[in-house]
CSV table of C-alpha atoms in Angstrom, one decimal:
chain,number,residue,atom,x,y,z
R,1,UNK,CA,-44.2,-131.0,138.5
R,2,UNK,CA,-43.9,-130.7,142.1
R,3,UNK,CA,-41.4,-133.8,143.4
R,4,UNK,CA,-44.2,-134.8,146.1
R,5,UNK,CA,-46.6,-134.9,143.3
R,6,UNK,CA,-44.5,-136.9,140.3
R,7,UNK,CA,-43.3,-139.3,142.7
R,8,UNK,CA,-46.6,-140.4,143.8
R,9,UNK,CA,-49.3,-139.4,141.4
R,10,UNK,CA,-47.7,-140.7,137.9
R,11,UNK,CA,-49.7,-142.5,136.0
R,12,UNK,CA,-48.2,-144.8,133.2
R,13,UNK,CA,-51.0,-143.2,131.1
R,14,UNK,CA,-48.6,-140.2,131.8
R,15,UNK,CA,-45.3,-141.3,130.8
R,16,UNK,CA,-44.2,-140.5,127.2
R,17,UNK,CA,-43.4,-143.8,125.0
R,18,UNK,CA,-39.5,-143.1,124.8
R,19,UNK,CA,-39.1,-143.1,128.4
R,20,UNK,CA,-41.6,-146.6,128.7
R,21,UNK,CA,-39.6,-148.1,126.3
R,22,UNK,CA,-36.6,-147.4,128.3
R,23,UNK,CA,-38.2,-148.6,131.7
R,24,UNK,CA,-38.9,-151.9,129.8
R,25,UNK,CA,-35.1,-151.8,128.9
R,26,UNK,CA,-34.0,-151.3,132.0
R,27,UNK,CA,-35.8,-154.0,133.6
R,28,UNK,CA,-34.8,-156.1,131.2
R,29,UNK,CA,-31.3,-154.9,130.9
R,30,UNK,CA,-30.5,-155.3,135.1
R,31,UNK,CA,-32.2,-158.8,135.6
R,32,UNK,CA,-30.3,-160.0,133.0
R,33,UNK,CA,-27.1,-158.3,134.7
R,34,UNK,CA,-28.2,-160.1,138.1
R,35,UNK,CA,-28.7,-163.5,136.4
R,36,UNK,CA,-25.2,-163.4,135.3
R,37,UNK,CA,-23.4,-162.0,138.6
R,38,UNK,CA,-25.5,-165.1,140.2
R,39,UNK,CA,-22.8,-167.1,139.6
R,40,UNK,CA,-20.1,-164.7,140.9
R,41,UNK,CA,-18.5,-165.4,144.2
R,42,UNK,CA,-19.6,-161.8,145.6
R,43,UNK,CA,-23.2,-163.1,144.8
R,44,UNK,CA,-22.7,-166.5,147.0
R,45,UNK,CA,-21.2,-164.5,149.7
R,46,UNK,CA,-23.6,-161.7,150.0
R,47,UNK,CA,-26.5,-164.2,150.0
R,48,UNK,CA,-25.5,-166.2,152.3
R,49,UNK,CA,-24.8,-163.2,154.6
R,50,UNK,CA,-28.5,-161.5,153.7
R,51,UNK,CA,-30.0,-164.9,154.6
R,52,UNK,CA,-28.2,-165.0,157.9
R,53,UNK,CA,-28.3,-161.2,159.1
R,54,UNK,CA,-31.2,-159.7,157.5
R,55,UNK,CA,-34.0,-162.8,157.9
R,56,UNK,CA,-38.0,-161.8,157.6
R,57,UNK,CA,-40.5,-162.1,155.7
R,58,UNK,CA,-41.6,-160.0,152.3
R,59,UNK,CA,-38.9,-160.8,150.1
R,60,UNK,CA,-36.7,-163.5,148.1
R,61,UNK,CA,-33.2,-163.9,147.2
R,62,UNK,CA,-32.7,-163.9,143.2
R,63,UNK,CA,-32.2,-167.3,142.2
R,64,UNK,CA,-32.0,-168.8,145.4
R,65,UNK,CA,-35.2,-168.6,147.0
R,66,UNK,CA,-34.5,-167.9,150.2
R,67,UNK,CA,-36.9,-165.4,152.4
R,68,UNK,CA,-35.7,-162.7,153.7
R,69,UNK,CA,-37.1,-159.1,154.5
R,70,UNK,CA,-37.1,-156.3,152.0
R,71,UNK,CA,-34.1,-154.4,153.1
R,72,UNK,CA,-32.0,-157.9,153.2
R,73,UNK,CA,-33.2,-158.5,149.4
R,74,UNK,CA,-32.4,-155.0,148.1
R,75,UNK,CA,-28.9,-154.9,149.5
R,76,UNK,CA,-28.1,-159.2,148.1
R,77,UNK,CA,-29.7,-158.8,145.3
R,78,UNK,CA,-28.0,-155.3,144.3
R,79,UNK,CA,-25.3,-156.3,145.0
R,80,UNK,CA,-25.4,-159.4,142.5
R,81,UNK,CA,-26.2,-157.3,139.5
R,82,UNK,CA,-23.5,-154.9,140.6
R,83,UNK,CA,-21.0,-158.1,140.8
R,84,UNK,CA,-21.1,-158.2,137.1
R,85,UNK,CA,-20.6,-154.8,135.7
R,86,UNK,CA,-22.8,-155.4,132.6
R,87,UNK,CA,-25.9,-152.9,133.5
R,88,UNK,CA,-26.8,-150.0,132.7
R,89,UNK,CA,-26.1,-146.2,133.3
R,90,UNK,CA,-25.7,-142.5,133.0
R,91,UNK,CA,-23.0,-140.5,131.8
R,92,UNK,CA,-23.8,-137.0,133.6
R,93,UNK,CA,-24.1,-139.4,136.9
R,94,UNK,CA,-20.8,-141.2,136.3
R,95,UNK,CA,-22.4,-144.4,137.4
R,96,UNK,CA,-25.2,-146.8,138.2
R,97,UNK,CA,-29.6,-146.1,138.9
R,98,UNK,CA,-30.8,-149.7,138.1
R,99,UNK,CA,-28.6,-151.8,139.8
R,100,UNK,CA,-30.1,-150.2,143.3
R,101,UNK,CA,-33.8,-149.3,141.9
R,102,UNK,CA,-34.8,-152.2,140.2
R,103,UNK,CA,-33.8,-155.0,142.9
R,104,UNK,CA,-35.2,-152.6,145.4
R,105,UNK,CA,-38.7,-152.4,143.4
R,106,UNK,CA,-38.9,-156.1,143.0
R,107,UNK,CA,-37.9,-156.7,146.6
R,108,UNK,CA,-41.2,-154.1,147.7
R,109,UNK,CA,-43.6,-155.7,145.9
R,110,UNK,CA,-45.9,-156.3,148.4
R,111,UNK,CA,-45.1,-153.4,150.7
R,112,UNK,CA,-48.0,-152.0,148.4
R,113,UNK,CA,-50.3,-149.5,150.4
R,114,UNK,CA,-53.8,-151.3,149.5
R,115,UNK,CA,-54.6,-154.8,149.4
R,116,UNK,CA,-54.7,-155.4,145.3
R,117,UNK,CA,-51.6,-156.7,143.6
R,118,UNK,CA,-48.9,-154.0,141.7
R,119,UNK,CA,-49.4,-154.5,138.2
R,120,UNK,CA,-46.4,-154.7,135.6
R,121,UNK,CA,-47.7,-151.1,134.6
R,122,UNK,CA,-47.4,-149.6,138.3
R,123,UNK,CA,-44.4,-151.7,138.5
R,124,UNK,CA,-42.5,-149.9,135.3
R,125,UNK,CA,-44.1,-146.3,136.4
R,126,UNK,CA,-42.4,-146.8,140.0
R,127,UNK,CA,-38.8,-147.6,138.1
R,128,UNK,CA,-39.5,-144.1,136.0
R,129,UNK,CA,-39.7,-142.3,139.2
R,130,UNK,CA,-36.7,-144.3,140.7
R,131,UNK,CA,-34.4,-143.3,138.2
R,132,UNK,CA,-35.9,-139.6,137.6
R,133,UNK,CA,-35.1,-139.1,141.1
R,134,UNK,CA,-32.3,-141.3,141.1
R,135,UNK,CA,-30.0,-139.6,138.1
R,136,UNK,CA,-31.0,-136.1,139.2
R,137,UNK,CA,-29.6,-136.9,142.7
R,138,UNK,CA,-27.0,-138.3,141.0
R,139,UNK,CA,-26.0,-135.1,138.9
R,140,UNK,CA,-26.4,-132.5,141.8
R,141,UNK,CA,-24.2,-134.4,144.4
R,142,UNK,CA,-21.4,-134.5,142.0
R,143,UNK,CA,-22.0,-130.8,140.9
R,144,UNK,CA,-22.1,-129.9,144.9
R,145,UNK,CA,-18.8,-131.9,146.2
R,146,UNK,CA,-15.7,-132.6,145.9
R,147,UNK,CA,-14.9,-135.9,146.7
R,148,UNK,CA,-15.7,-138.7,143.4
R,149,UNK,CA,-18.6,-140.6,144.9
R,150,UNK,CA,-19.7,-144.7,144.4
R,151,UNK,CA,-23.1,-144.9,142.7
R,152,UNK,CA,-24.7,-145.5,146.1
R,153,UNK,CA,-24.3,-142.6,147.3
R,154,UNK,CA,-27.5,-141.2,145.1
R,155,UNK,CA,-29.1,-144.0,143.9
R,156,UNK,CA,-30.3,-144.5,147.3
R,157,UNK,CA,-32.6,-141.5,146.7
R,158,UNK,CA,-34.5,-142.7,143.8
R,159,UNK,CA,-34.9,-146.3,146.1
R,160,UNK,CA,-36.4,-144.5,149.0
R,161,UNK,CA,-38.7,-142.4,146.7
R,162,UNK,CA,-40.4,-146.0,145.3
R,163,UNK,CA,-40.6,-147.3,148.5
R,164,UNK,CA,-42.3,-144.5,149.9
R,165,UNK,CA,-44.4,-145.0,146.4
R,166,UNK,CA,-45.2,-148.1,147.5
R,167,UNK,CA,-46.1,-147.5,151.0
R,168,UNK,CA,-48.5,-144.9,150.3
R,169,UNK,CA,-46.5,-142.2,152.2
R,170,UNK,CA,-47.5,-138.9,152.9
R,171,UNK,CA,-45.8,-136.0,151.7
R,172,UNK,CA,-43.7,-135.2,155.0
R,173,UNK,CA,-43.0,-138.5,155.5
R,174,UNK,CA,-41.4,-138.9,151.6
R,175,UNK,CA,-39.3,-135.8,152.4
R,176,UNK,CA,-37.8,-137.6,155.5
R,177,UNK,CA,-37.3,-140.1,153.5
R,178,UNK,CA,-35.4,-138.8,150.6
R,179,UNK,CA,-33.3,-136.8,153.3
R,180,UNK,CA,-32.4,-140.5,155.4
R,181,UNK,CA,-31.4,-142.0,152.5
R,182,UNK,CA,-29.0,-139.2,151.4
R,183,UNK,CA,-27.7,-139.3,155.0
R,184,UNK,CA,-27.3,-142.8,155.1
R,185,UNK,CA,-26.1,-143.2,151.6
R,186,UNK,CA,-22.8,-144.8,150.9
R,187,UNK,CA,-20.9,-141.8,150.7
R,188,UNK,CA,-17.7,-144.0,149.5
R,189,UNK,CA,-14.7,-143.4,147.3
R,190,UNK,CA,-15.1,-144.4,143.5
R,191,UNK,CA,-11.1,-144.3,142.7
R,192,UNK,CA,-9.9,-146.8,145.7
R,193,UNK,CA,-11.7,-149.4,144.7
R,194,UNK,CA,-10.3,-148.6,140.9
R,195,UNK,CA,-7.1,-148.8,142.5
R,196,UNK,CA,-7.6,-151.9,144.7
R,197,UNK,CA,-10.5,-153.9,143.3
R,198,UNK,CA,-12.2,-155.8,145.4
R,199,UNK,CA,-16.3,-156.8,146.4
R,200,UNK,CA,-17.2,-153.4,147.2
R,201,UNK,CA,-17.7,-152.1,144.1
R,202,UNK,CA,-19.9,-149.5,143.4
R,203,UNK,CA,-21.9,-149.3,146.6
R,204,UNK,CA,-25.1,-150.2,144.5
R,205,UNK,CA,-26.5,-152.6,146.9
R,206,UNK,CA,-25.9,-150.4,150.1
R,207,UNK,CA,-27.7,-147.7,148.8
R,208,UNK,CA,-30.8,-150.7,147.7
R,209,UNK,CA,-30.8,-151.5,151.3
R,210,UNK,CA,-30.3,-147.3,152.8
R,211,UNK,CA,-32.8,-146.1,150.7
R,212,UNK,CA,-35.5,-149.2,151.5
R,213,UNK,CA,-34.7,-148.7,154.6
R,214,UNK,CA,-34.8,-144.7,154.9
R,215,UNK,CA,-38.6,-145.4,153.4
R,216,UNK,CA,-39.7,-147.8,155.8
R,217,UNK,CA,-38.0,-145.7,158.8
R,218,UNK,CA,-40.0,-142.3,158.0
R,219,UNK,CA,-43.0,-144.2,157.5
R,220,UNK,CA,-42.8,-145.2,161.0
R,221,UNK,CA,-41.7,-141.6,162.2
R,222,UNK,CA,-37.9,-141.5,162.2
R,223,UNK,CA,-37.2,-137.8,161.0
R,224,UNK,CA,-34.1,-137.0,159.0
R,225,UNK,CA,-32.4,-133.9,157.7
R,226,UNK,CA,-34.1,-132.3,154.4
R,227,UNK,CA,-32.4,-133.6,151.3
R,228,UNK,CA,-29.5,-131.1,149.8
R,229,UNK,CA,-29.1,-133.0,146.5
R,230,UNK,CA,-32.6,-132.0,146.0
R,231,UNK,CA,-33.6,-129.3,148.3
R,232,UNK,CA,-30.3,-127.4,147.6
R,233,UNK,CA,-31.0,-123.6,146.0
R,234,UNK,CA,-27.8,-124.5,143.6
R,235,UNK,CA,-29.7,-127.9,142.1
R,236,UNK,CA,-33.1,-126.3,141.6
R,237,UNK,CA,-32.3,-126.1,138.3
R,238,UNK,CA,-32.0,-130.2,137.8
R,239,UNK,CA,-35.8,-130.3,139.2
R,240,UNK,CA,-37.6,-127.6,137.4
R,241,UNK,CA,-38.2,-130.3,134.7
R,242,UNK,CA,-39.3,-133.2,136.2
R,243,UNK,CA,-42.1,-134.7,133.9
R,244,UNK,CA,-41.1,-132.5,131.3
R,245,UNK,CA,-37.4,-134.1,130.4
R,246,UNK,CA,-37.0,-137.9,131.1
R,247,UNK,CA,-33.7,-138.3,131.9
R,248,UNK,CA,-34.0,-142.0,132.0
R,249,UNK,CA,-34.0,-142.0,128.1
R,250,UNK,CA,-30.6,-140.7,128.4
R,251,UNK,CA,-29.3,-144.7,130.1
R,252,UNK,CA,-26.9,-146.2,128.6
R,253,UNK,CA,-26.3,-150.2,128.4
R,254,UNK,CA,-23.3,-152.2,127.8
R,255,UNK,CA,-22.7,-155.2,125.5
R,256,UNK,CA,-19.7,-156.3,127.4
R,257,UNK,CA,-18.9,-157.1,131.4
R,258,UNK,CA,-16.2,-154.3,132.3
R,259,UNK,CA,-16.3,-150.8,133.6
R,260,UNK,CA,-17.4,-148.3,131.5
R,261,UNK,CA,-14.4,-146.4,131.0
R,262,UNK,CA,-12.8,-150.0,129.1
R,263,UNK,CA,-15.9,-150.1,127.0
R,264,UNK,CA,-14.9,-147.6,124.3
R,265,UNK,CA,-11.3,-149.2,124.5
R,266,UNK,CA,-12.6,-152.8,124.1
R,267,UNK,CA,-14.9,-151.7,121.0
R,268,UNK,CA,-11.8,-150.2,119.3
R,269,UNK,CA,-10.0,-153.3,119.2
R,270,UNK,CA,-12.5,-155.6,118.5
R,271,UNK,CA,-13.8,-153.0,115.3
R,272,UNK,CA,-9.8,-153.1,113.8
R,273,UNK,CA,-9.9,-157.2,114.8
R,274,UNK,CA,-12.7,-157.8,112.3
R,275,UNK,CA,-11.9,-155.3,109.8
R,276,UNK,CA,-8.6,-156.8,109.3
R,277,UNK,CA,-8.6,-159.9,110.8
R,278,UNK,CA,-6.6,-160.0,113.4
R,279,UNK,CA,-5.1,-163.1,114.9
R,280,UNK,CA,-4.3,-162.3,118.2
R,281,UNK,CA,-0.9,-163.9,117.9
R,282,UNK,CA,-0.2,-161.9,115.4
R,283,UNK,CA,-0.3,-158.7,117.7
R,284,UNK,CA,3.3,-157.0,118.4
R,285,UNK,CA,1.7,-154.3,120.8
R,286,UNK,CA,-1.3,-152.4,121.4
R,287,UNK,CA,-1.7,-149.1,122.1
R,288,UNK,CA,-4.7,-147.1,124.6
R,289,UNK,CA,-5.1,-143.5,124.4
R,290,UNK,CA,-7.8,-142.6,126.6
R,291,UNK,CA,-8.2,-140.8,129.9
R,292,UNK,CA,-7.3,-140.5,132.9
R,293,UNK,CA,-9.7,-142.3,135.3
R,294,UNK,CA,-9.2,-145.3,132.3
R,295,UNK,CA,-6.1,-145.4,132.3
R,296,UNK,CA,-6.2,-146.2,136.4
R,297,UNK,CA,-7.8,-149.2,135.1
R,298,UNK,CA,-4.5,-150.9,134.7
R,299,UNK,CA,-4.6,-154.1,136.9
R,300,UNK,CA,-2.3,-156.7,135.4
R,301,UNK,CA,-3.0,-160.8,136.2
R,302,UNK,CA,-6.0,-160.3,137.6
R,303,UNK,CA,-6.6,-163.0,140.4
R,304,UNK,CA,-10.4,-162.4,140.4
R,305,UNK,CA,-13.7,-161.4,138.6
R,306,UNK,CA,-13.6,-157.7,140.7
R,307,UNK,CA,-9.7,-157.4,139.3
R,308,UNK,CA,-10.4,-158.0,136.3
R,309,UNK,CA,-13.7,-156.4,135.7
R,310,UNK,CA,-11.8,-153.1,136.7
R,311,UNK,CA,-8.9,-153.5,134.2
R,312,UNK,CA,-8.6,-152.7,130.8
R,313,UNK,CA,-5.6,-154.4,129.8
R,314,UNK,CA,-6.8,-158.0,131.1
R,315,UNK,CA,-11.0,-157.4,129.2
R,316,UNK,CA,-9.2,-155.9,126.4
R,317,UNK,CA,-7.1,-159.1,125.7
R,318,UNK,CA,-10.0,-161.4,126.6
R,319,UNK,CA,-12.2,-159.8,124.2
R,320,UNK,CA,-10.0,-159.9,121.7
R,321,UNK,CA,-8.6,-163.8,122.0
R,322,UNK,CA,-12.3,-164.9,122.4
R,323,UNK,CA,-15.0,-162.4,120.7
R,324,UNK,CA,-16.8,-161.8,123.5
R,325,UNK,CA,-16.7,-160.7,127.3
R,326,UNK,CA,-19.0,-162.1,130.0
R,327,UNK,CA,-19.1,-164.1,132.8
R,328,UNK,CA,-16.7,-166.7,131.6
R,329,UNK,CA,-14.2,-164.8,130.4
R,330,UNK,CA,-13.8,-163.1,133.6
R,331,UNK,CA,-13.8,-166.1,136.0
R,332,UNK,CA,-12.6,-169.1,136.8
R,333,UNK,CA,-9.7,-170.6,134.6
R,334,UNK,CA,-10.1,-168.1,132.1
R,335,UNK,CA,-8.2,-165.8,134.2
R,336,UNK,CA,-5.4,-167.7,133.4
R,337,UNK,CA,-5.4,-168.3,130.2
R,338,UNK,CA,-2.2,-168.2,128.6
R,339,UNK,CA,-3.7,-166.9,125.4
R,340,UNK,CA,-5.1,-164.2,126.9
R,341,UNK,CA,-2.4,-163.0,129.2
R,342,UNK,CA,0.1,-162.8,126.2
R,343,UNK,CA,-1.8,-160.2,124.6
R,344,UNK,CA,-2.4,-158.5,128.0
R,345,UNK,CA,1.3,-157.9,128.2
R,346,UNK,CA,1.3,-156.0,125.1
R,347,UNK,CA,-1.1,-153.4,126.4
R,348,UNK,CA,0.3,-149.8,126.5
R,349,UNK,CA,-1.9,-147.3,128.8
R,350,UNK,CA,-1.3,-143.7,127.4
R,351,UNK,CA,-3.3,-140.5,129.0
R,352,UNK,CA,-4.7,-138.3,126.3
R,353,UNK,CA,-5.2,-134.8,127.9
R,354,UNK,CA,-7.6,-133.7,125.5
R,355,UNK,CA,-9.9,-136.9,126.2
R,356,UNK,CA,-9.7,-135.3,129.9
R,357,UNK,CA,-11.5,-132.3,129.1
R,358,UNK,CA,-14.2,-134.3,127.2
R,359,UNK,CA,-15.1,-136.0,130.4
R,360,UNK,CA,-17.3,-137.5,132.0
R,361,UNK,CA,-19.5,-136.3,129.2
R,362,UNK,CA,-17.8,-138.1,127.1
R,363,UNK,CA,-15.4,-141.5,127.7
R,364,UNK,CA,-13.2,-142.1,124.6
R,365,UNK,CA,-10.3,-143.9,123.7
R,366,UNK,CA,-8.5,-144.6,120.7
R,367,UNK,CA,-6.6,-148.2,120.0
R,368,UNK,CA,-3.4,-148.7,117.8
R,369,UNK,CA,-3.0,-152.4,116.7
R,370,UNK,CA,1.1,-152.5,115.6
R,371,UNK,CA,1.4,-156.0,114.2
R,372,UNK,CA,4.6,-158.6,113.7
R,373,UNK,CA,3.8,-157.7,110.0
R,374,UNK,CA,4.8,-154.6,110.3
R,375,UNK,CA,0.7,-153.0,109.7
R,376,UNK,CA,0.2,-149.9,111.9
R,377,UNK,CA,-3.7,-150.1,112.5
R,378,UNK,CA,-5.5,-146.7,113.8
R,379,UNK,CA,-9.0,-147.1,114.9
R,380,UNK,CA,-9.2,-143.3,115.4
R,381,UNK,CA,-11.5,-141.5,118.1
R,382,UNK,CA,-13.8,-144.4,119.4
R,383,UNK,CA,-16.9,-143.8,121.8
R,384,UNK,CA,-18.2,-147.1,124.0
R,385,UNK,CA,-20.6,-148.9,121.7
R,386,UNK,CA,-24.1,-148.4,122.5
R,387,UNK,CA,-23.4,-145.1,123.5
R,388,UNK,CA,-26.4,-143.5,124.7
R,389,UNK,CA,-26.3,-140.5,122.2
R,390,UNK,CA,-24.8,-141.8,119.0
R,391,UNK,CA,-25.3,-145.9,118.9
R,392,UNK,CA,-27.7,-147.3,121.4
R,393,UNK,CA,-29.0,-150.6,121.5
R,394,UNK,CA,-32.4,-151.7,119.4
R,395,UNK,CA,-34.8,-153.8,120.8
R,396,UNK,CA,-33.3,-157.1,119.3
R,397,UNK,CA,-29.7,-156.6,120.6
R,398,UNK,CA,-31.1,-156.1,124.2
R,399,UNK,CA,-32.7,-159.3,123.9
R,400,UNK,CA,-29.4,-161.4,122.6
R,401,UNK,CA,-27.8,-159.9,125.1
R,402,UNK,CA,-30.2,-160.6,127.6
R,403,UNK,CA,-30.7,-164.1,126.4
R,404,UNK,CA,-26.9,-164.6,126.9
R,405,UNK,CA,-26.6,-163.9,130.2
R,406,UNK,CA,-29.9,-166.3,131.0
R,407,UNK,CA,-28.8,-168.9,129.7
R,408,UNK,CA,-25.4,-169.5,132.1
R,409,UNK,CA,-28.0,-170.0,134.8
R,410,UNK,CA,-31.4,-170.9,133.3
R,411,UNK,CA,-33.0,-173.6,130.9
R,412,UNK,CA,-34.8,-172.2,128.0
R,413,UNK,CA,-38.3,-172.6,128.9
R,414,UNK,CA,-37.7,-170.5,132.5
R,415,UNK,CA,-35.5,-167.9,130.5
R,416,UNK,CA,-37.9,-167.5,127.8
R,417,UNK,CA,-40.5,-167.3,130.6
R,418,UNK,CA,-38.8,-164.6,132.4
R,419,UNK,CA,-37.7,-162.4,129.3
R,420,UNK,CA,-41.8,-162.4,128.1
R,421,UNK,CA,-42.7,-161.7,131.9
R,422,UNK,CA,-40.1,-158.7,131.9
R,423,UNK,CA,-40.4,-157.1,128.7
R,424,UNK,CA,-44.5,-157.3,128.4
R,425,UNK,CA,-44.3,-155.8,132.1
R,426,UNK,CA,-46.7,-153.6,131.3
R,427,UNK,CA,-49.2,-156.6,130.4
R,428,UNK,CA,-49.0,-158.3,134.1
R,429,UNK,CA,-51.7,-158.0,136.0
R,430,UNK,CA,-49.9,-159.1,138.9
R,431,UNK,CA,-46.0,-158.0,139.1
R,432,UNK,CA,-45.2,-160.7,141.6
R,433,UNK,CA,-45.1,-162.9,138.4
R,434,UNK,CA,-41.5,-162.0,137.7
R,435,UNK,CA,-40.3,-162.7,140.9
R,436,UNK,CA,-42.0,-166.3,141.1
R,437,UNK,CA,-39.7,-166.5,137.8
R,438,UNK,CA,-37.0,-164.8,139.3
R,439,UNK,CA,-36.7,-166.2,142.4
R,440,UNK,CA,-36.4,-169.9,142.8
R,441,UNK,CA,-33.3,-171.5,142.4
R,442,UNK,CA,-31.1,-172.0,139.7
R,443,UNK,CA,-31.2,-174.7,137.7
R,444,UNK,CA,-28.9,-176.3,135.4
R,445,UNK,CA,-29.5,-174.9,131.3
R,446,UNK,CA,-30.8,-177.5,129.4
């Protein structure tokens, strides 16, 4: 299908039932993400700064309620799922669609071209053209350059292709704006902020606000420079199947808050944990063979949530002294737990050169438990659970996990509220409904 055509002529009644499962997923999936980063400090900051530098009208902060204009919401908002690294992905892409498309779709809501509301339908079938455009960006910028890019970079694409959705723009003006969000992208380096974490993370919400804003731009007349990640005669071949292979069924999602290259790491422990029951005091040293890019991951005493969301050693030992790894465990007084930072110091990072060749296709790791007992525990060749190809996520564990996150921010009867609202999308007559969910302030669980 012509990219003109599938990005604004597709119909729900078009999209297969695999890939509208997964757009209800990933709806799901990211707001849950973005009501636990709400409590984050990057979340308070950038809020605060969207309220005070990017004020309109068209557009509310998540859990806050403050108005604000479209761009201003796409960037904040973005930026507070990406402050909890909890949401989904793609492998091929080696990062992030959602947390850019699906506070930018929310935030354009009633940049709609006619005077009727968006229904949750038009509302999922927007997100499958975000992250078709999105992940096929994604895939031909890191095929074309050299430099490892932040999500940003590409995920702005598949923003300004909904937005020009939602404008009704014509076909010239959708090119422009596909080619001013690649120009504008946040063409910023993945591996320094791996080496120094900090706030920036993984340029999510810049490319939120760049691609909105490369949408709203052409449909006023600003030109820009034809799109290479998808004009480009050497990434033809990622665009000769578009509406024929979805690659949004190929997302994955993650059950715990850390980058994905400690996922497969964290699963190995806590799988020999249980098998064998582990106390973690009874842990001499722990082994991580895994590659390279994880084993960059090695920030020690983390003094933050962005440290220690980009450790391994740090997640590893909180997963393990508590059974779980959210919000909580990565904040606050938790970061110094004594508990946790004793088994952190027994954290070996080892570089496996054949787990190099396998990716990014591929991030493994394998975990040796040595305890004071003497046991040598091998949890052989582990992949991150709910791997995309060989364990992903049913229905019901996307709802516990969801439901987990909601409820550090939400009482039950809004969180209940909000999950029927986001997972019966496709039901809403009116998709404004999540955001008059979404949007207010929180309020204390009860």
């Amino acid at each position: 299908m012509h990219l003109n055509d599938f990005i604004h002529h597709l119909r729900w009644e078009a999209v297969p039932e695999a890939a509208r499962r997964y757009a209800r997923c990933c709806l799901l999936d990211t707001v849950g993400a973005g009501l636990g980063g709400r409590l984050t400090a990057c979340s308070r900051i950038i809020l605060d700064f969207a309220a005070c530098h990017f004020g309109g009208h068209g557009a509310r902060l998540w859990l806050d309620g403050r108005e604000v204009s479209p761009t201003g919401a796409a960037l904040a908002n973005g930026m507070t799922v990406d402050s909890l690294d909890i949401h989904d992905g793609h492998k091929l892409t080696k990062g992030h669609a959602g947390a850019a498309l699906i506070p930018a779709a929310l935030a354009c809501l009633d940049l709609h071209a006619s005077s009727s509301p968006v229904s949750g339908a038009e509302l999922l079938t927007t997100l499958v053209v975000g992250y078709e455009v999105a992940i096929r960006a994604g895939i031909a910028l890191h095929a074309t350059v050299s430099d490892y890019h932040t999500s940003g970079a590409w995920n702005a694409l598949g923003c300004a292709a909904m937005t020009a959705r939602r404008l009704g723009a014509n076909a010239e003006q959708t090119r422009h704006a596909l080619g001013i969000a690649e120009y504008h992208g946040p063409r910023s380096q993945m591996m320094r902020v791996i080496d120094h974490p900090t706030m920036l993370k993984d340029g999510s919400g810049w490319g939120a606000m760049a691609g909105v804003s490369a949408a709203l731009m052409a449909h006023a007349g600003f030109t820009g420079a034809p799109a290479i990640t998808v004009e480009g005669a050497e990434v033809a071949h990622l665009w000769a199947d578009l509406g024929a292979r979805w690659r949004i069924t190929e997302q994955y999602f993650k059950p715990y808050a850390v980058c994905y290259w400690a996922q497969a790491p964290v699963s190995g422990a806590l799988a020999l944990q249980h098998a064998h029951a582990i106390a973690p005091d009874d842990i001499r040293r722990i082994r991580v063979y895994t590659f390279h890019e994880a084993v960059r991951l090695d920030t020690v005493h983390p003094a933050d949530t962005e440290q220690a969301q980009y450790s391994l050693p740090f997640p590893l030992a909180a997963a393990l002294v508590h059974g779980e790894l959210g919000p909580a465990q990565l904040s606050g007084a938790s970061l110094r737990d004594p508990r946790v930072l004793s088994v952190m110091e027994r954290v070996e990072l080892i570089e496996e050169q054949s787990l190099n060749a396998r990716f990014p296709a591929e991030r493994l790791a394998r975990v040796v438990i040595e305890t004071h007992s003497g046991a040598v525990l091998d949890s052989g060749e582990v992949k991150p659970r709910w791997d995309a190809d060989a364990d992903p996520p049913d229905d019901a564990a996307l709802l516990d996990k969801f439901r987990w996150l909601a409820r550090t921010v939400l009482p039950e009867p809004r969180a209940a509220a909000l999950e029927a609202a986001l997972w019966e999308c496709d039901r809403l007559s009116d998709a404004r409904d999540i955001n008059t969910l979404l949007t207010p302030p929180i309020e204390a669980p009860g």
